[in-house]
PDB file of C-alpha atoms in Angstrom:
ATOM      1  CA  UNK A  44       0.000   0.000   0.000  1.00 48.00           C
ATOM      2  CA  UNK A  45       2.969   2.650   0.825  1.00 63.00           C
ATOM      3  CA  UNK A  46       4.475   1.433  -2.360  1.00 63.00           C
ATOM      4  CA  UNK A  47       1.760   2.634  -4.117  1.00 66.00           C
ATOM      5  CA  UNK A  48       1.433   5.828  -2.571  1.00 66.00           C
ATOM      6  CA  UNK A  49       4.910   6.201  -3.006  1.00 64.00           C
ATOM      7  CA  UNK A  50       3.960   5.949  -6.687  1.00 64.00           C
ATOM      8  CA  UNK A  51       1.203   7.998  -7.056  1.00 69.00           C
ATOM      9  CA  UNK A  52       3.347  10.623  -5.630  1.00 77.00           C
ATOM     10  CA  UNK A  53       5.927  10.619  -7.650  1.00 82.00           C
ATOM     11  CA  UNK A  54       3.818  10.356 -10.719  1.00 84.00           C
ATOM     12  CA  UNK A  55       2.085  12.846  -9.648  1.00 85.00           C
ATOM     13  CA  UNK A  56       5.334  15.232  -9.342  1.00 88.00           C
ATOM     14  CA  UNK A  57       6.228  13.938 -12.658  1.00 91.00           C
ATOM     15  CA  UNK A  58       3.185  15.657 -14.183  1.00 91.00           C
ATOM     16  CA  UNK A  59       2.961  18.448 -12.293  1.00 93.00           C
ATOM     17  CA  UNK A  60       7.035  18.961 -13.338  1.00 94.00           C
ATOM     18  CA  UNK A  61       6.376  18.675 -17.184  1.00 94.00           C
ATOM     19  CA  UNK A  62       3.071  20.895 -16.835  1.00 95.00           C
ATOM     20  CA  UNK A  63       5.209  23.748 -15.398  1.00 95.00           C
ATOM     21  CA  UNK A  64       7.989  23.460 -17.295  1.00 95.00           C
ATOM     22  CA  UNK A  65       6.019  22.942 -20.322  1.00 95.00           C
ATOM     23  CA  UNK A  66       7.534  20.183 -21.682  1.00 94.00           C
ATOM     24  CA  UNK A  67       6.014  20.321 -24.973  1.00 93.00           C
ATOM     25  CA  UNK A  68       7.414  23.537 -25.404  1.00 92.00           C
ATOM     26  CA  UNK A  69      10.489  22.806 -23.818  1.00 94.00           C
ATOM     27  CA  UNK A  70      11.198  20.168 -26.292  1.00 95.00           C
ATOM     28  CA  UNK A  71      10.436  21.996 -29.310  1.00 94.00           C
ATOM     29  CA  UNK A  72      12.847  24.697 -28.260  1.00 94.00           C
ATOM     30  CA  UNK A  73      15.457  22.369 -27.622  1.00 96.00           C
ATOM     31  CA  UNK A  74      14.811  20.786 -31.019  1.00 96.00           C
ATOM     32  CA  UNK A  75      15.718  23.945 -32.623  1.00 97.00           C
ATOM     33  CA  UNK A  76      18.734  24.327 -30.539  1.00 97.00           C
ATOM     34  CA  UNK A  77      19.944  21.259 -31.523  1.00 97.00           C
ATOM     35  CA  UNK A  78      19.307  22.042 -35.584  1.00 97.00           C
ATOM     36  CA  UNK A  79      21.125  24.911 -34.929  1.00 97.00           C
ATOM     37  CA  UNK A  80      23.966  22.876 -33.837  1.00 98.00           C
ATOM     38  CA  UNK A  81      23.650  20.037 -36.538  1.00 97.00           C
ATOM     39  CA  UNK A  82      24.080  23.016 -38.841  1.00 97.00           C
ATOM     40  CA  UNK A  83      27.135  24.691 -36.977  1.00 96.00           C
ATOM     41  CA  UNK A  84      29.642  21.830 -36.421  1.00 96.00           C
ATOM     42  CA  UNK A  85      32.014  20.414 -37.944  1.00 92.00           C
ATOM     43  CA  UNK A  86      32.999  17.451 -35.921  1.00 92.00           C
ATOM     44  CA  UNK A  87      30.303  15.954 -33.766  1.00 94.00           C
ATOM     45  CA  UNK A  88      30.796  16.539 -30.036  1.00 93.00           C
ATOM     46  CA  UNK A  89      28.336  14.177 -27.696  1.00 96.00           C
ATOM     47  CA  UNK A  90      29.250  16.390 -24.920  1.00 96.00           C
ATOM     48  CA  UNK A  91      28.505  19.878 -26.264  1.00 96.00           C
ATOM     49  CA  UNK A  92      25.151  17.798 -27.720  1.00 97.00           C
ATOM     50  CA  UNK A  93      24.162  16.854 -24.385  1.00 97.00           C
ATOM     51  CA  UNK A  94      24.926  19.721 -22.767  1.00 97.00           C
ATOM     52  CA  UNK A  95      23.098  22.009 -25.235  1.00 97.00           C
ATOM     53  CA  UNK A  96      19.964  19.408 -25.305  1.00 97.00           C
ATOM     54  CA  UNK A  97      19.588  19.662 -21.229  1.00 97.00           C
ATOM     55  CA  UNK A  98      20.862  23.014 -20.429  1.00 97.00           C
ATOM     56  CA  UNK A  99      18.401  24.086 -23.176  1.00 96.00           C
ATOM     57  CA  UNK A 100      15.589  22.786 -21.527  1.00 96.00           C
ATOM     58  CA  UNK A 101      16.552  23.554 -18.065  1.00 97.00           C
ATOM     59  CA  UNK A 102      16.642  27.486 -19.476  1.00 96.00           C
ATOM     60  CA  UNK A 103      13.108  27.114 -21.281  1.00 96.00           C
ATOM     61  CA  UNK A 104      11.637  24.786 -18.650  1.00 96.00           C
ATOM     62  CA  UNK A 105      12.576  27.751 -15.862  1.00 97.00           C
ATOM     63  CA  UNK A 106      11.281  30.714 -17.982  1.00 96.00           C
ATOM     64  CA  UNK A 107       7.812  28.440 -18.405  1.00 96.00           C
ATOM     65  CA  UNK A 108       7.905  28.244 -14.247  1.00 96.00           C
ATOM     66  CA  UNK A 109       8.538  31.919 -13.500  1.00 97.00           C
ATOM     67  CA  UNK A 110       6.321  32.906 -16.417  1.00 96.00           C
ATOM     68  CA  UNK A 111       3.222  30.792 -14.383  1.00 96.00           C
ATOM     69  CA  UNK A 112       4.719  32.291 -10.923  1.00 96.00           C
ATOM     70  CA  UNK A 113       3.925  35.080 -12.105  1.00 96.00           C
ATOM     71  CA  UNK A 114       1.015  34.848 -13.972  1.00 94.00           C
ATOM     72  CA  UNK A 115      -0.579  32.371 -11.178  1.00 94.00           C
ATOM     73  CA  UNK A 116      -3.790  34.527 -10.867  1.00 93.00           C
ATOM     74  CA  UNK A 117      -4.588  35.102 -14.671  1.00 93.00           C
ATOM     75  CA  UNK A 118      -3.782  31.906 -15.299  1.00 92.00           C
ATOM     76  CA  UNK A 119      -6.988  30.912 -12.590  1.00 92.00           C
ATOM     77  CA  UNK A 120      -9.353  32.547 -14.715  1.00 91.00           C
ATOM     78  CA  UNK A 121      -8.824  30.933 -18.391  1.00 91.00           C
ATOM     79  CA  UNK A 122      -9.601  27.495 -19.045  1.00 89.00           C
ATOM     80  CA  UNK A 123      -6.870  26.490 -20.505  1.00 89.00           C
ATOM     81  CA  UNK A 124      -4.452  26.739 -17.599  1.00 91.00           C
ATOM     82  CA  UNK A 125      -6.880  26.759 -14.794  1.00 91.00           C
ATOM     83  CA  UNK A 126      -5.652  23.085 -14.191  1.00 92.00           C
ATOM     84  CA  UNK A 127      -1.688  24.162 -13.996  1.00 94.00           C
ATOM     85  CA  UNK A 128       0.182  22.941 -10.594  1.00 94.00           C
ATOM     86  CA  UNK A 129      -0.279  26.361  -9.220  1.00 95.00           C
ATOM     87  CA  UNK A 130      -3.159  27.785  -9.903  1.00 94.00           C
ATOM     88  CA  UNK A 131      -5.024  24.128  -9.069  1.00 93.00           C
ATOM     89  CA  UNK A 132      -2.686  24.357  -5.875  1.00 92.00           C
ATOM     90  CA  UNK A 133      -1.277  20.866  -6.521  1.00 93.00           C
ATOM     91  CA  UNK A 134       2.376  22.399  -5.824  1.00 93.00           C
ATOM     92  CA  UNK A 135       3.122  25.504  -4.159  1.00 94.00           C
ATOM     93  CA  UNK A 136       4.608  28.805  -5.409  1.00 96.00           C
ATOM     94  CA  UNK A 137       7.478  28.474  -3.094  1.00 96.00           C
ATOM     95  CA  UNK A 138       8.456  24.544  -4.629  1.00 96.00           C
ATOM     96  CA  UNK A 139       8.395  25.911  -8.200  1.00 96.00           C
ATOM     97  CA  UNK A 140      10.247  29.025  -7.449  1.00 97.00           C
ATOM     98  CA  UNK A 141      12.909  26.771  -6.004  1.00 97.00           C
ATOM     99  CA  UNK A 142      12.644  24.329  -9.513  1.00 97.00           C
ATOM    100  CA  UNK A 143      12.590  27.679 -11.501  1.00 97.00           C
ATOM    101  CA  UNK A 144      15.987  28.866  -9.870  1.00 97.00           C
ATOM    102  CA  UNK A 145      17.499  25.611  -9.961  1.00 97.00           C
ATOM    103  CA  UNK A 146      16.246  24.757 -13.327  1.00 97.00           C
ATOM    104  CA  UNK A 147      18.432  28.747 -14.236  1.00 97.00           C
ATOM    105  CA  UNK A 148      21.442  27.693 -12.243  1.00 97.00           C
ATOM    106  CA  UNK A 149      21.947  24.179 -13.788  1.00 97.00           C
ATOM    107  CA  UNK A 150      20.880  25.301 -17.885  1.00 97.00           C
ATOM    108  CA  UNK A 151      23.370  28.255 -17.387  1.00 97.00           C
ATOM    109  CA  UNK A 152      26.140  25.976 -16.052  1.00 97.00           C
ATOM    110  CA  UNK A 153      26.042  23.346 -18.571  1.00 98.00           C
ATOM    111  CA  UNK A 154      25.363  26.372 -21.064  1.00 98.00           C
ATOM    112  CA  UNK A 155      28.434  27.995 -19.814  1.00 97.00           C
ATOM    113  CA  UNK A 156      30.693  24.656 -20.378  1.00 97.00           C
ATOM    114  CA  UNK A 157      29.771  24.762 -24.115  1.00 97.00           C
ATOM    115  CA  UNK A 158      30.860  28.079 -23.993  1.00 95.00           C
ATOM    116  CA  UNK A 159      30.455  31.584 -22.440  1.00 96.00           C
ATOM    117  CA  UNK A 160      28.961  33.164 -25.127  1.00 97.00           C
ATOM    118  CA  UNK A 161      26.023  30.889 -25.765  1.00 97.00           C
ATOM    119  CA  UNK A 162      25.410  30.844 -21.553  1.00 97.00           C
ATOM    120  CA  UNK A 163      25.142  34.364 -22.034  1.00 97.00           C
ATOM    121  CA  UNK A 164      22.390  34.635 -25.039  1.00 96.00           C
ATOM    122  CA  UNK A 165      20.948  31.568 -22.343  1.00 96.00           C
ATOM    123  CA  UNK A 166      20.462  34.586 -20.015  1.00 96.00           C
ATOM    124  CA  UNK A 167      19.370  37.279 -22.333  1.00 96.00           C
ATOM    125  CA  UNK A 168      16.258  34.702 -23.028  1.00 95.00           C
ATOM    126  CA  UNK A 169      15.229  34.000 -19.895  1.00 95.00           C
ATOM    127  CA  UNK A 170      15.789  37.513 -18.561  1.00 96.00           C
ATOM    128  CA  UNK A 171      13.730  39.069 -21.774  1.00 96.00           C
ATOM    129  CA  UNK A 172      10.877  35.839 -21.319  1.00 96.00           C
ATOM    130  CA  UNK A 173      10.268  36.425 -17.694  1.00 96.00           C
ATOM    131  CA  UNK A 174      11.072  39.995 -17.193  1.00 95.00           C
ATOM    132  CA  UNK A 175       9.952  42.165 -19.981  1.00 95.00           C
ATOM    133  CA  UNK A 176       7.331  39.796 -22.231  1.00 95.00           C
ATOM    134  CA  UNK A 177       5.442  38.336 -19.598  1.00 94.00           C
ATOM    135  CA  UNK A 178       4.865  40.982 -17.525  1.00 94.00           C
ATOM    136  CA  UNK A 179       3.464  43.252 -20.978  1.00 94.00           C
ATOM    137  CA  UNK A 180       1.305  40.417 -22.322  1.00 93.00           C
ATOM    138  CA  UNK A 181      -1.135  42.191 -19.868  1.00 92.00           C
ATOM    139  CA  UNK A 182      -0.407  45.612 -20.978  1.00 93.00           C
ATOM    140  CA  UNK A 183       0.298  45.893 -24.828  1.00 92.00           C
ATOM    141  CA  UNK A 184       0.144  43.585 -28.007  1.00 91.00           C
ATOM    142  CA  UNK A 185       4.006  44.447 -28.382  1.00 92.00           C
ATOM    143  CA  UNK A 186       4.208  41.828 -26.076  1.00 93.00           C
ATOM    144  CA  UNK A 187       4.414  39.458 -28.804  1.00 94.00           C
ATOM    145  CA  UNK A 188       6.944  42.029 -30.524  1.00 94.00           C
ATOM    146  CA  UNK A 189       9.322  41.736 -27.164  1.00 94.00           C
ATOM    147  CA  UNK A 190       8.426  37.693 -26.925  1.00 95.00           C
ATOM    148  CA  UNK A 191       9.758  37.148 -30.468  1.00 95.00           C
ATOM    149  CA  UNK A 192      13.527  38.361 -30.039  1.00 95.00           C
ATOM    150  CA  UNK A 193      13.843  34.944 -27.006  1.00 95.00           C
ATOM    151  CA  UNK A 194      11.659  33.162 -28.700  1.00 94.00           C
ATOM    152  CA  UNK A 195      14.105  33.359 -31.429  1.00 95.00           C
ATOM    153  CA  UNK A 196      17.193  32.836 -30.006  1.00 96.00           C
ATOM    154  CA  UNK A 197      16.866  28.857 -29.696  1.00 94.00           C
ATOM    155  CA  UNK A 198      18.279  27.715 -33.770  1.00 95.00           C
ATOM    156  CA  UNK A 199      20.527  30.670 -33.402  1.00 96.00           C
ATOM    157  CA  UNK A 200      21.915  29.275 -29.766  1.00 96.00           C
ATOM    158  CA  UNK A 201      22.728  26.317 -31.586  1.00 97.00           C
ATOM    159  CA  UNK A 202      24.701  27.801 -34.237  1.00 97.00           C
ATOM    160  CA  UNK A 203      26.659  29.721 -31.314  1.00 97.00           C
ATOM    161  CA  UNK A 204      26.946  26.300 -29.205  1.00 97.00           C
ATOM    162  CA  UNK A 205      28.759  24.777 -32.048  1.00 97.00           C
ATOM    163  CA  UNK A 206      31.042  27.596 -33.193  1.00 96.00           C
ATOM    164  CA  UNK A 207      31.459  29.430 -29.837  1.00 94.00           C
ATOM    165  CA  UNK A 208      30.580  33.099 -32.230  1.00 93.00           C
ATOM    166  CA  UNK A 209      27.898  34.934 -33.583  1.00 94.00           C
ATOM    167  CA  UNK A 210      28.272  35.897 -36.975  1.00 95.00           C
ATOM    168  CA  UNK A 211      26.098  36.126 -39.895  1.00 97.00           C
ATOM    169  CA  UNK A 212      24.972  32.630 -39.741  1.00 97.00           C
ATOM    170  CA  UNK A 213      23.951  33.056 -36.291  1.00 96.00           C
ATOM    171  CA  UNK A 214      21.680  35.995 -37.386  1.00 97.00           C
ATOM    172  CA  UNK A 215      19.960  34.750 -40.281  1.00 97.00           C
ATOM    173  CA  UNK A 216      19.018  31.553 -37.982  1.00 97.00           C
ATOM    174  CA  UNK A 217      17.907  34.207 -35.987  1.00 97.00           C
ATOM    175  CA  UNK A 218      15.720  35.790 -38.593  1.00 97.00           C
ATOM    176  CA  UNK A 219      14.115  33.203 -39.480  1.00 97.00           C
ATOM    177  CA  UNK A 220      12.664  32.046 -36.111  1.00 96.00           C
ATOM    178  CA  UNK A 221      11.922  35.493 -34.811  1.00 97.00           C
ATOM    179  CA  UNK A 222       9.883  36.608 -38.367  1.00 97.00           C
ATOM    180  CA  UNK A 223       7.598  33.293 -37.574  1.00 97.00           C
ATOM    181  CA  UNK A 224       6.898  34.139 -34.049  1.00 95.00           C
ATOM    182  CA  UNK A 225       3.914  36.867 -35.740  1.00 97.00           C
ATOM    183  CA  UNK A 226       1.948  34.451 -37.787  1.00 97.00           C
ATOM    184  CA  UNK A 227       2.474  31.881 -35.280  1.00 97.00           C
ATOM    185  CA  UNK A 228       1.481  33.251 -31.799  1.00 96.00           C
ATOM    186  CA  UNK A 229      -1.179  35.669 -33.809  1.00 97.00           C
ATOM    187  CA  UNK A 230      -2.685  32.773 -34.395  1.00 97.00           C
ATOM    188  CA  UNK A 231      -2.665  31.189 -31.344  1.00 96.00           C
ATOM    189  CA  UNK A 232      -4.301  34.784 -30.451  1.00 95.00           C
ATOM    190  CA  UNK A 233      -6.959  34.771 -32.527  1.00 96.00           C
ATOM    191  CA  UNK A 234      -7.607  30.929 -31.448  1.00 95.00           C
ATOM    192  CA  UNK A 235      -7.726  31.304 -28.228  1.00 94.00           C
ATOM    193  CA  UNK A 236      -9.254  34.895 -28.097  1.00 94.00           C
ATOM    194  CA  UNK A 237     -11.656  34.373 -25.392  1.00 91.00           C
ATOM    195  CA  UNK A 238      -9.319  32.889 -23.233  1.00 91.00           C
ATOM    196  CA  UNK A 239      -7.154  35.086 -23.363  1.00 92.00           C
ATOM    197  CA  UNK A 240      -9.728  37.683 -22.829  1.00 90.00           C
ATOM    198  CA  UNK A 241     -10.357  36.451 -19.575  1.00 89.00           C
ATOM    199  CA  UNK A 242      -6.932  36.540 -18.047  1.00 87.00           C
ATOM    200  CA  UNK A 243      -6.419  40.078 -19.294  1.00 89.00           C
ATOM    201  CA  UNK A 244      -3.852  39.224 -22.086  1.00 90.00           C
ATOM    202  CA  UNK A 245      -3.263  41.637 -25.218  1.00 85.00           C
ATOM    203  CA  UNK A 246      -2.180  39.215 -27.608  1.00 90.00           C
ATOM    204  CA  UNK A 247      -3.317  39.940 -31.186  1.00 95.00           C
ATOM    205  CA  UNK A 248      -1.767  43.468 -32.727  1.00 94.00           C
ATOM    206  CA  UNK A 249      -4.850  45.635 -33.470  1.00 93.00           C
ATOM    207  CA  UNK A 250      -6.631  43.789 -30.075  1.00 91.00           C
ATOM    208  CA  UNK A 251      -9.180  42.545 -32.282  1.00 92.00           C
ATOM    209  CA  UNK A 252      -9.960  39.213 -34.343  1.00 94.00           C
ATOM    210  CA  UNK A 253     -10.149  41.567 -37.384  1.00 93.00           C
ATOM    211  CA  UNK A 254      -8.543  42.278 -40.980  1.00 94.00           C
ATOM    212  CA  UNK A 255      -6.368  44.149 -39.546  1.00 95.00           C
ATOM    213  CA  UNK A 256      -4.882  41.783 -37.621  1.00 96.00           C
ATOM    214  CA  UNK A 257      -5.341  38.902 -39.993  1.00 96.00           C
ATOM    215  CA  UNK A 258      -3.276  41.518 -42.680  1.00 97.00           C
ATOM    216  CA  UNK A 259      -0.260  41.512 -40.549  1.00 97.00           C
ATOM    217  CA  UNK A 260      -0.648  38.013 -39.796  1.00 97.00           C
ATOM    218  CA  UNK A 261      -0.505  37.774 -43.946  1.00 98.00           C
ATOM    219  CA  UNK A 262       2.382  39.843 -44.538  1.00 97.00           C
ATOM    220  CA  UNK A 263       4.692  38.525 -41.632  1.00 97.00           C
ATOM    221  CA  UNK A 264       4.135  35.019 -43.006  1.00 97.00           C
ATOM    222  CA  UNK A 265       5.654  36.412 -46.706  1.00 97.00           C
ATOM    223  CA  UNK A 266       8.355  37.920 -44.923  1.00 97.00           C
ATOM    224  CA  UNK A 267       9.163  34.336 -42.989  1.00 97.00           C
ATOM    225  CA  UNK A 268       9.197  32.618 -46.495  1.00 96.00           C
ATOM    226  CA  UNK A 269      11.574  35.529 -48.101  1.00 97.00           C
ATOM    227  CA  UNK A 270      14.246  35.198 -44.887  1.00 97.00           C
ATOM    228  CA  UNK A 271      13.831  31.208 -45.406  1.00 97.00           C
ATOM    229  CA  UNK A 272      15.301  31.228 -48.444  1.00 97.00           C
ATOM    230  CA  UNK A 273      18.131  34.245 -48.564  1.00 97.00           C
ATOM    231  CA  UNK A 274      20.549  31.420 -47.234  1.00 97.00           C
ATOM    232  CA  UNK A 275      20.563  29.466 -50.597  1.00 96.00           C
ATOM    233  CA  UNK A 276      21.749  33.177 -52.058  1.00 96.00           C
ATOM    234  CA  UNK A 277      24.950  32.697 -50.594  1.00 94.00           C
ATOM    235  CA  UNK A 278      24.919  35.711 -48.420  1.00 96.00           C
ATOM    236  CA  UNK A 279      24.961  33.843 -45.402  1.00 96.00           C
ATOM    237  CA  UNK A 280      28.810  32.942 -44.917  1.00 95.00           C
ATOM    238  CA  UNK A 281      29.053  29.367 -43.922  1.00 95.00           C
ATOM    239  CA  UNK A 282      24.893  28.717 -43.508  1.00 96.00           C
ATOM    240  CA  UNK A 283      24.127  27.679 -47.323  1.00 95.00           C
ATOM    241  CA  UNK A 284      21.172  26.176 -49.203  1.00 97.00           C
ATOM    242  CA  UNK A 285      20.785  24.608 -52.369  1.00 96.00           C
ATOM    243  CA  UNK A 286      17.954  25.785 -54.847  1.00 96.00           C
ATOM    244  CA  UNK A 287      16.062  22.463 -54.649  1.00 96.00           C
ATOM    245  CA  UNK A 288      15.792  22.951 -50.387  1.00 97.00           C
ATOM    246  CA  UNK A 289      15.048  26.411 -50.960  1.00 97.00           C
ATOM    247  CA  UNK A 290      11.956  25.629 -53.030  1.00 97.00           C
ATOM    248  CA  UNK A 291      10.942  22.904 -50.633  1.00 97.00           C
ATOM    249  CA  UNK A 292      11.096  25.342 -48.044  1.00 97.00           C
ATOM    250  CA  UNK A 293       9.162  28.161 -50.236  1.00 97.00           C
ATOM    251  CA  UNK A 294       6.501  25.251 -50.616  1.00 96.00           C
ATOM    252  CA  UNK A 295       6.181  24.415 -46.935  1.00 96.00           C
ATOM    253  CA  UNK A 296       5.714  28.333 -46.600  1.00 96.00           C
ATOM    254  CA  UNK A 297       2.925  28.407 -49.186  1.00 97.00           C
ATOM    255  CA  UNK A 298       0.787  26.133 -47.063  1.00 96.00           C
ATOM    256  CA  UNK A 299       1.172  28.620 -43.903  1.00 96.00           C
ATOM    257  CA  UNK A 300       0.577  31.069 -46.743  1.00 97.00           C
ATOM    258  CA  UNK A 301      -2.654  29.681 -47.634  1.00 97.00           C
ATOM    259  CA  UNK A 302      -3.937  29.309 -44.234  1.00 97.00           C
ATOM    260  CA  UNK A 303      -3.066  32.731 -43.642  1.00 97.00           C
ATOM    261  CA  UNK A 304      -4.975  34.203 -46.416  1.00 97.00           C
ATOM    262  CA  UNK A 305      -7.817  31.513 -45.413  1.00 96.00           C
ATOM    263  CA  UNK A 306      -7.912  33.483 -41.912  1.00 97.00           C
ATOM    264  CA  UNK A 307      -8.258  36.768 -43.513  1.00 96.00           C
ATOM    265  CA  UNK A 308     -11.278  35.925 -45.880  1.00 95.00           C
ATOM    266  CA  UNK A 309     -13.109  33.491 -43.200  1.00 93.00           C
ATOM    267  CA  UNK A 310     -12.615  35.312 -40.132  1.00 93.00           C
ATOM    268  CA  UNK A 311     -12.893  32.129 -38.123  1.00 92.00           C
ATOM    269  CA  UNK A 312     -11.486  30.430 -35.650  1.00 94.00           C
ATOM    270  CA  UNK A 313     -10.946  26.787 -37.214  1.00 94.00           C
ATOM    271  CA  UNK A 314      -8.766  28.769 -39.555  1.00 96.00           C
ATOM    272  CA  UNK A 315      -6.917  30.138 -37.201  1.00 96.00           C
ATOM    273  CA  UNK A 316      -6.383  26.509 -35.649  1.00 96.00           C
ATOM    274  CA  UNK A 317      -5.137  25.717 -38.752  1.00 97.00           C
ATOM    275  CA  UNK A 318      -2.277  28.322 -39.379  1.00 97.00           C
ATOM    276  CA  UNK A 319      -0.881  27.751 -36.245  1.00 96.00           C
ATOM    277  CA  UNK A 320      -0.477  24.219 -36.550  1.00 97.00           C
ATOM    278  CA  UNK A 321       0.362  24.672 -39.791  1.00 97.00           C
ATOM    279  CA  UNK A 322       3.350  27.278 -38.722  1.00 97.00           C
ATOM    280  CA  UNK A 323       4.686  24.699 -35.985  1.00 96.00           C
ATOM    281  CA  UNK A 324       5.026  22.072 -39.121  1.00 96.00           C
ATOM    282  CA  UNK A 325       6.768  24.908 -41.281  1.00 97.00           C
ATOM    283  CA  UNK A 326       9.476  25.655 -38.623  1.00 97.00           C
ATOM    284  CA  UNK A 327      10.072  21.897 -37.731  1.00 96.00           C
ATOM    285  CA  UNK A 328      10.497  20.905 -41.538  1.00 97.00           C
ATOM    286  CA  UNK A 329      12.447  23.704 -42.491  1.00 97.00           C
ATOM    287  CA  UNK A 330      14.534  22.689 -39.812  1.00 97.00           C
ATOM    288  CA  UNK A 331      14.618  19.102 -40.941  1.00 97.00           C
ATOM    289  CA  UNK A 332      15.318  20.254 -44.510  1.00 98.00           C
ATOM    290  CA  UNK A 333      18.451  22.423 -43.271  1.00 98.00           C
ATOM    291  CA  UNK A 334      19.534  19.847 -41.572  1.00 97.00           C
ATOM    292  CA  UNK A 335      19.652  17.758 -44.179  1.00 97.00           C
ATOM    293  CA  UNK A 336      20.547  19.753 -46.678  1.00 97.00           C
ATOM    294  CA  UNK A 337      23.905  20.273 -45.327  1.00 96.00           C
ATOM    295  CA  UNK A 338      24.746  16.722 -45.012  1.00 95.00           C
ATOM    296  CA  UNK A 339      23.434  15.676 -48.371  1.00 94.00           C
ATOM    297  CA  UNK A 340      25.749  18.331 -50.095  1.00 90.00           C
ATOM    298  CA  UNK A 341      28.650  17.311 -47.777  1.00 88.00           C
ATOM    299  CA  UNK A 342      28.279  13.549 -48.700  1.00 88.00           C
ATOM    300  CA  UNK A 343      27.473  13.879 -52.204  1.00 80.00           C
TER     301      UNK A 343
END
């Protein structure tokens, strides 16, 4: 009988753990981190890979805990995160403060091993996430503006993890990820309106589910497809693409594309359901086709 308690307890942790870290999330981010590095290196390093893979999550997983710290109250009020550990009151404030720190002090360690300079963009993310974007979300729609320069940093981090510099490469990864933040969390916006209505959050950029908004959301998908593709230009130093991975990636962009100009002449919320799944397969296959694309070209 204490055995199972015992169990129940710790599964129970377990889940409460991954719901505050977002693991989800978390995993996705480090995913990009770790394209980032694919892309970067020359000789494969399982150290620097590990280190990148759970430092990287430790960093996002303790921006996702101080983010709900602090948005405990508002997060009460929506349905979608009325059933998080703190606002349910299935773990305390002070026990994920304590994870939050930790989770800081151990991704900015191994972070730091890799390399200074990639512990130190580590920072700028968490400090931006948890320090300027969260606490705006309630006050402006630049929010997502602010939001999009750490949720950007994660392919670039892995570019810097690998090379221990940021140069042009670093900043076109950069470019690409923060340009698809708009369409992306717009979307999300305009999905979950009501929601976020009720926990006070400014997400969408005119505050409205309205052409307006779904114009922006229109032209900051074009611009995600046109930074995509400058790499196979050859203006990016070392971070190249051939023509036939640049029109793969221009077609994965045309289905965001679509969904985004779908948005804008239905006005409704499947649609917007649709773009923003939609944008979280563009980013992971454009990833994918990087990836590859570098290792094709070196083996053949």
């Amino acid at each position: 009988m204490s055995d199972s308690i015992a169990y129940t307890q710790v599964s129970s942790w377990i889940h409460d753990f991954k719901e505050l870290t977002k693991v989800r999330l978390s995993l996705s981010v480090v995913f990009s981190s770790i394209a980032g590095y694919l892309l970067g290196i020359d000789t494969f390093d399982v150290g620097h890979f590990v280190l990148l893979a759970l430092g990287g999550y430790a960093m996002v997983g303790a921006s996702n805990a101080f983010n709900q710290i602090i948005e405990k109250n508002l997060d009460a009020k929506m349905k979608r995160t009325k059933n998080r550990p703190l606002p349910s009151g299935s773990m305390t404030t002070s026990t994920a403060f304590f994870i939050a720190t930790l989770l800081t002090v151990i991704g900015l360690s191994f972070l730091f091993i890799i390399n200074p300079i990639t512990a130190m963009f580590g920072a700028i993310s968490i400090f931006l996430y948890v320090s300027v974007y969260t606490p705006l979300k309630t006050i402006t729609p630049l929010s997502v503006f602010v939001g999009a320069f750490p949720g950007a940093i994660p392919f670039m981090l892995g570019w810097v993890a690998a090379t221990g510099s940021f140069g042009i490469e670093a900043g076109a990864l950069f470019m690409i990820q923060f340009f698809w933040q708009f369409p992306h969390f717009w979307a999300l916006g305009w999905w979950l309106y009501d929601d976020y209505k009720e926990g006070g959050f400014f997400m969408l950029p005119t505050g409205k589910r309205d052409s307006g908004t779904a114009i922006q959301i229109i032209l900051y998908t074009i611009w995600t497809l046109i930074v995509s593709i400058i790499p196979a230009l050859g203006v990016t130093g070392d971070l190249k693409l051939s023509i036939v991975s640049a029109v793969l990636v221009f077609i994965s962009g045309l289905i965001m594309l679509f969904y985004a100009i779908k948005l804008f002449q239905k006005r409704e919320t499947k649609y917007a359901r649709q773009l923003m799944l939609a944008s979280v397969f563009y980013i992971t296959l454009i990833q994918i086709i990087y990836v590859s694309d570098k290792y094709i070209r070196i083996w053949f």
